[in-house]
């Protein structure tokens, strides 16, 4: 009778071990599926975050470039408007030298000279600029007053390809001065594509007929 009980106990014990092994196997399978699902979710999150960062970076670059172009345009327009007023109020215009500066004769004052400086290609010592000076005779370069911030090589602007062309007055029309220049960001501004900007200005300005 004792042997039968012992055999039954052994059988029950064996079945218990089998059940435990099956439970362990099921738990491992469940753990495996959970890990795969975790990796899938993690991959999706990485993709979404990466796409969002790329989108935000693109927007930021576009915003940077728009701001730089706007600032360059504004500086160039200020220069052009100032020169426009001076030319329109002149009684005569004469080119001086190779088209890099012009002499404006005025009705009740000494002539005004407008000249392009340092507008060659980079590398160069500083920003290109336009200067003006009132003088009864041909002035020296040190006398010119800059129309832009030539000393700030980062936040200032660099004027290049600057020229003046004068069409002489005729019997029926006054002289015409064509002003041309390109405005860029300062020569030491960041060289990233979103910080690069240049704007071309070309304008034919007619003197008043007195």
Short mmCIF file of C-alpha atoms in Angstrom, two decimals:
data_model
loop_
_atom_site.label_atom_id
_atom_site.label_comp_id
_atom_site.label_asym_id
_atom_site.label_seq_id
_atom_site.Cartn_x
_atom_site.Cartn_y
_atom_site.Cartn_z
CA UNK A 1 0.00 0.00 0.00
CA UNK A 2 2.92 2.31 0.79
CA UNK A 3 4.43 1.67 -2.66
CA UNK A 4 1.21 2.68 -4.41
CA UNK A 5 1.09 5.93 -2.46
CA UNK A 6 4.73 6.58 -3.28
CA UNK A 7 4.10 5.97 -6.98
CA UNK A 8 1.14 8.33 -6.94
CA UNK A 9 3.17 11.01 -5.25
CA UNK A 10 5.87 10.62 -7.88
CA UNK A 11 3.30 10.88 -10.67
CA UNK A 12 1.77 14.02 -9.16
CA UNK A 13 5.21 15.52 -8.69
CA UNK A 14 6.13 14.78 -12.32
CA UNK A 15 2.93 16.38 -13.58
CA UNK A 16 3.58 19.42 -11.41
CA UNK A 17 7.03 19.80 -12.90
CA UNK A 18 5.58 19.47 -16.40
CA UNK A 19 3.00 22.16 -15.66
CA UNK A 20 5.71 24.44 -14.21
CA UNK A 21 7.89 23.93 -17.29
CA UNK A 22 4.97 24.77 -19.56
CA UNK A 23 4.23 27.90 -17.54
CA UNK A 24 7.88 28.96 -17.75
CA UNK A 25 7.82 28.38 -21.53
CA UNK A 26 4.64 30.43 -21.87
CA UNK A 27 6.13 33.22 -19.73
CA UNK A 28 9.26 33.28 -21.86
CA UNK A 29 7.21 33.45 -25.03
CA UNK A 30 5.15 36.27 -23.54
CA UNK A 31 8.35 38.08 -22.55
CA UNK A 32 9.67 37.61 -26.09
CA UNK A 33 6.59 39.12 -27.67
CA UNK A 34 6.73 42.03 -25.21
CA UNK A 35 10.36 42.78 -26.16
CA UNK A 36 9.56 42.74 -29.88
CA UNK A 37 6.61 45.04 -29.34
CA UNK A 38 8.80 47.37 -27.28
CA UNK A 39 11.41 47.51 -30.05
CA UNK A 40 8.73 48.24 -32.66
CA UNK A 41 7.28 51.06 -30.56
CA UNK A 42 10.77 52.41 -29.89
CA UNK A 43 11.54 52.40 -33.61
CA UNK A 44 8.33 54.30 -34.36
CA UNK A 45 9.15 56.88 -31.68
CA UNK A 46 12.67 57.36 -33.04
CA UNK A 47 11.26 57.88 -36.54
CA UNK A 48 8.65 60.39 -35.36
CA UNK A 49 11.13 62.36 -33.23
CA UNK A 50 13.73 62.36 -36.02
CA UNK A 51 11.18 63.58 -38.58
CA UNK A 52 10.00 66.31 -36.20
CA UNK A 53 13.56 67.52 -35.57
CA UNK A 54 14.28 67.56 -39.31
CA UNK A 55 11.11 69.57 -39.93
CA UNK A 56 11.89 72.07 -37.16
CA UNK A 57 15.48 72.45 -38.38
CA UNK A 58 14.22 73.16 -41.89
CA UNK A 59 11.82 75.81 -40.58
CA UNK A 60 14.58 77.42 -38.49
CA UNK A 61 16.94 77.57 -41.48
CA UNK A 62 14.24 79.15 -43.61
CA UNK A 63 13.53 81.70 -40.89
CA UNK A 64 17.23 82.54 -40.52
CA UNK A 65 17.66 83.10 -44.24
CA UNK A 66 14.49 85.20 -44.48
CA UNK A 67 15.74 87.42 -41.63
CA UNK A 68 19.20 87.84 -43.19
CA UNK A 69 17.77 88.67 -46.63
CA UNK A 70 15.35 91.16 -45.06
CA UNK A 71 18.17 92.88 -43.17
CA UNK A 72 20.42 93.02 -46.24
CA UNK A 73 17.56 94.45 -48.33
CA UNK A 74 16.79 97.06 -45.71
CA UNK A 75 20.41 98.23 -45.52
CA UNK A 76 20.72 98.38 -49.30
CA UNK A 77 17.47 100.30 -49.66
CA UNK A 78 18.59 102.87 -47.08
CA UNK A 79 21.78 103.47 -49.08
CA UNK A 80 19.91 103.70 -52.38
CA UNK A 81 17.29 106.10 -51.00
CA UNK A 82 19.97 108.41 -49.58
CA UNK A 83 21.86 108.50 -52.89
CA UNK A 84 18.62 108.91 -54.84
CA UNK A 85 17.74 112.09 -52.92
CA UNK A 86 21.20 113.57 -53.44
CA UNK A 87 21.22 112.84 -57.18
CA UNK A 88 17.72 114.21 -57.78
CA UNK A 89 18.62 117.47 -56.04
CA UNK A 90 21.83 117.94 -58.07
CA UNK A 91 22.12 120.27 -61.05
CA UNK A 92 24.71 118.14 -62.82
CA UNK A 93 26.52 114.81 -62.47
CA UNK A 94 30.01 113.90 -63.65
CA UNK A 95 31.69 110.49 -63.53
CA UNK A 96 35.12 110.54 -61.93
CA UNK A 97 37.73 107.89 -62.66
CA UNK A 98 36.60 104.42 -63.76
CA UNK A 99 32.98 104.62 -62.66
CA UNK A 100 33.66 104.02 -58.99
CA UNK A 101 32.57 107.49 -57.97
CA UNK A 102 30.56 110.43 -59.16
CA UNK A 103 30.59 114.19 -58.57
CA UNK A 104 27.21 115.87 -58.04
CA UNK A 105 27.06 119.62 -58.62
CA UNK A 106 24.49 121.32 -56.40
CA UNK A 107 22.66 124.62 -56.69
CA UNK A 108 23.59 126.38 -53.44
CA UNK A 109 26.37 124.25 -51.98
CA UNK A 110 29.72 122.65 -52.70
CA UNK A 111 29.70 119.49 -54.83
CA UNK A 112 28.85 116.14 -53.28
CA UNK A 113 31.12 113.19 -54.07
CA UNK A 114 29.83 109.61 -53.84
CA UNK A 115 32.38 106.80 -54.05
CA UNK A 116 32.57 102.99 -53.85
CA UNK A 117 35.24 101.56 -51.54
CA UNK A 118 36.77 98.13 -51.09
CA UNK A 119 34.23 96.40 -53.30
CA UNK A 120 36.58 93.71 -54.59
CA UNK A 121 36.25 89.97 -54.02
CA UNK A 122 36.95 88.26 -50.67
CA UNK A 123 39.46 87.91 -49.04
CA UNK A 124 39.78 91.61 -48.30
CA UNK A 125 40.45 93.70 -45.18
CA UNK A 126 36.89 94.83 -44.54
CA UNK A 127 33.36 95.30 -45.81
CA UNK A 128 32.84 97.11 -49.08
CA UNK A 129 31.00 100.40 -48.62
CA UNK A 130 29.69 103.58 -50.22
CA UNK A 131 30.89 106.91 -48.90
CA UNK A 132 29.83 110.53 -49.40
CA UNK A 133 31.53 113.85 -48.75
CA UNK A 134 30.85 117.51 -49.52
CA UNK A 135 33.96 119.22 -50.87
CA UNK A 136 34.92 122.12 -53.09
CA UNK A 137 37.77 120.04 -54.54
CA UNK A 138 38.45 116.36 -55.16
CA UNK A 139 38.54 114.86 -51.64
CA UNK A 140 40.88 112.26 -50.18
CA UNK A 141 39.54 108.84 -49.26
CA UNK A 142 39.83 109.54 -45.54
CA UNK A 143 37.26 112.35 -45.85
CA UNK A 144 34.40 110.11 -46.96
CA UNK A 145 31.62 109.25 -44.51
CA UNK A 146 30.27 105.68 -44.87
CA UNK A 147 26.58 105.17 -45.60
CA UNK A 148 26.63 101.68 -44.00
CA UNK A 149 28.24 100.04 -40.98
CA UNK A 150 31.56 99.13 -42.59
CA UNK A 151 33.33 98.24 -39.32
CA UNK A 152 31.04 95.42 -38.15
CA UNK A 153 32.30 92.48 -40.22
CA UNK A 154 29.60 90.13 -38.88
CA UNK A 155 26.36 92.08 -38.42
CA UNK A 156 27.21 94.80 -40.96
CA UNK A 157 26.84 94.57 -44.74
CA UNK A 158 29.39 94.23 -47.53
CA UNK A 159 28.80 96.22 -50.74
CA UNK A 160 30.27 94.75 -53.92
CA UNK A 161 30.18 95.33 -57.69
CA UNK A 162 29.47 99.01 -57.16
CA UNK A 163 29.35 101.33 -60.20
CA UNK A 164 28.02 104.67 -61.35
CA UNK A 165 27.12 105.34 -64.98
CA UNK A 166 26.26 108.89 -66.07
CA UNK A 167 24.22 109.69 -69.16
CA UNK A 168 24.82 113.31 -70.09
CA UNK A 169 22.01 115.84 -70.20
CA UNK A 170 20.43 116.72 -73.53
CA UNK A 171 18.36 119.66 -74.66
CA UNK A 172 15.14 117.94 -73.66
CA UNK A 173 16.18 115.87 -70.64
CA UNK A 174 18.47 116.15 -67.62
CA UNK A 175 21.39 113.88 -66.88
CA UNK A 176 20.68 110.36 -65.63
CA UNK A 177 22.83 108.51 -63.11
CA UNK A 178 22.56 104.72 -62.98
CA UNK A 179 23.58 103.31 -59.60
CA UNK A 180 24.43 99.59 -59.34
CA UNK A 181 25.66 97.58 -56.37
CA UNK A 182 25.22 94.24 -54.60
CA UNK A 183 24.68 94.04 -50.84
CA UNK A 184 25.88 90.96 -48.95
CA UNK A 185 26.05 90.06 -45.27
CA UNK A 186 29.30 91.09 -43.51
CA UNK A 187 32.43 89.30 -44.72
CA UNK A 188 32.84 87.46 -41.39
CA UNK A 189 29.19 86.46 -41.05
CA UNK A 190 28.50 82.71 -40.54
CA UNK A 191 29.15 80.80 -43.75
CA UNK A 192 26.18 78.45 -43.29
CA UNK A 193 23.80 78.42 -46.25
CA UNK A 194 20.93 79.84 -44.17
CA UNK A 195 23.04 82.89 -43.26
CA UNK A 196 24.09 83.71 -46.83
CA UNK A 197 22.28 86.49 -48.68
CA UNK A 198 22.95 88.96 -51.45
CA UNK A 199 20.62 91.46 -53.04
CA UNK A 200 21.30 93.38 -56.25
CA UNK A 201 20.27 97.02 -56.61
CA UNK A 202 20.11 98.79 -59.99
CA UNK A 203 18.40 102.12 -60.44
CA UNK A 204 18.47 104.87 -63.06
CA UNK A 205 17.97 108.22 -61.33
CA UNK A 206 17.12 111.35 -63.26
CA UNK A 207 18.34 114.75 -62.09
CA UNK A 208 15.75 117.48 -61.81
CA UNK A 209 15.58 119.84 -64.74
CA UNK A 210 16.26 123.38 -63.50
#
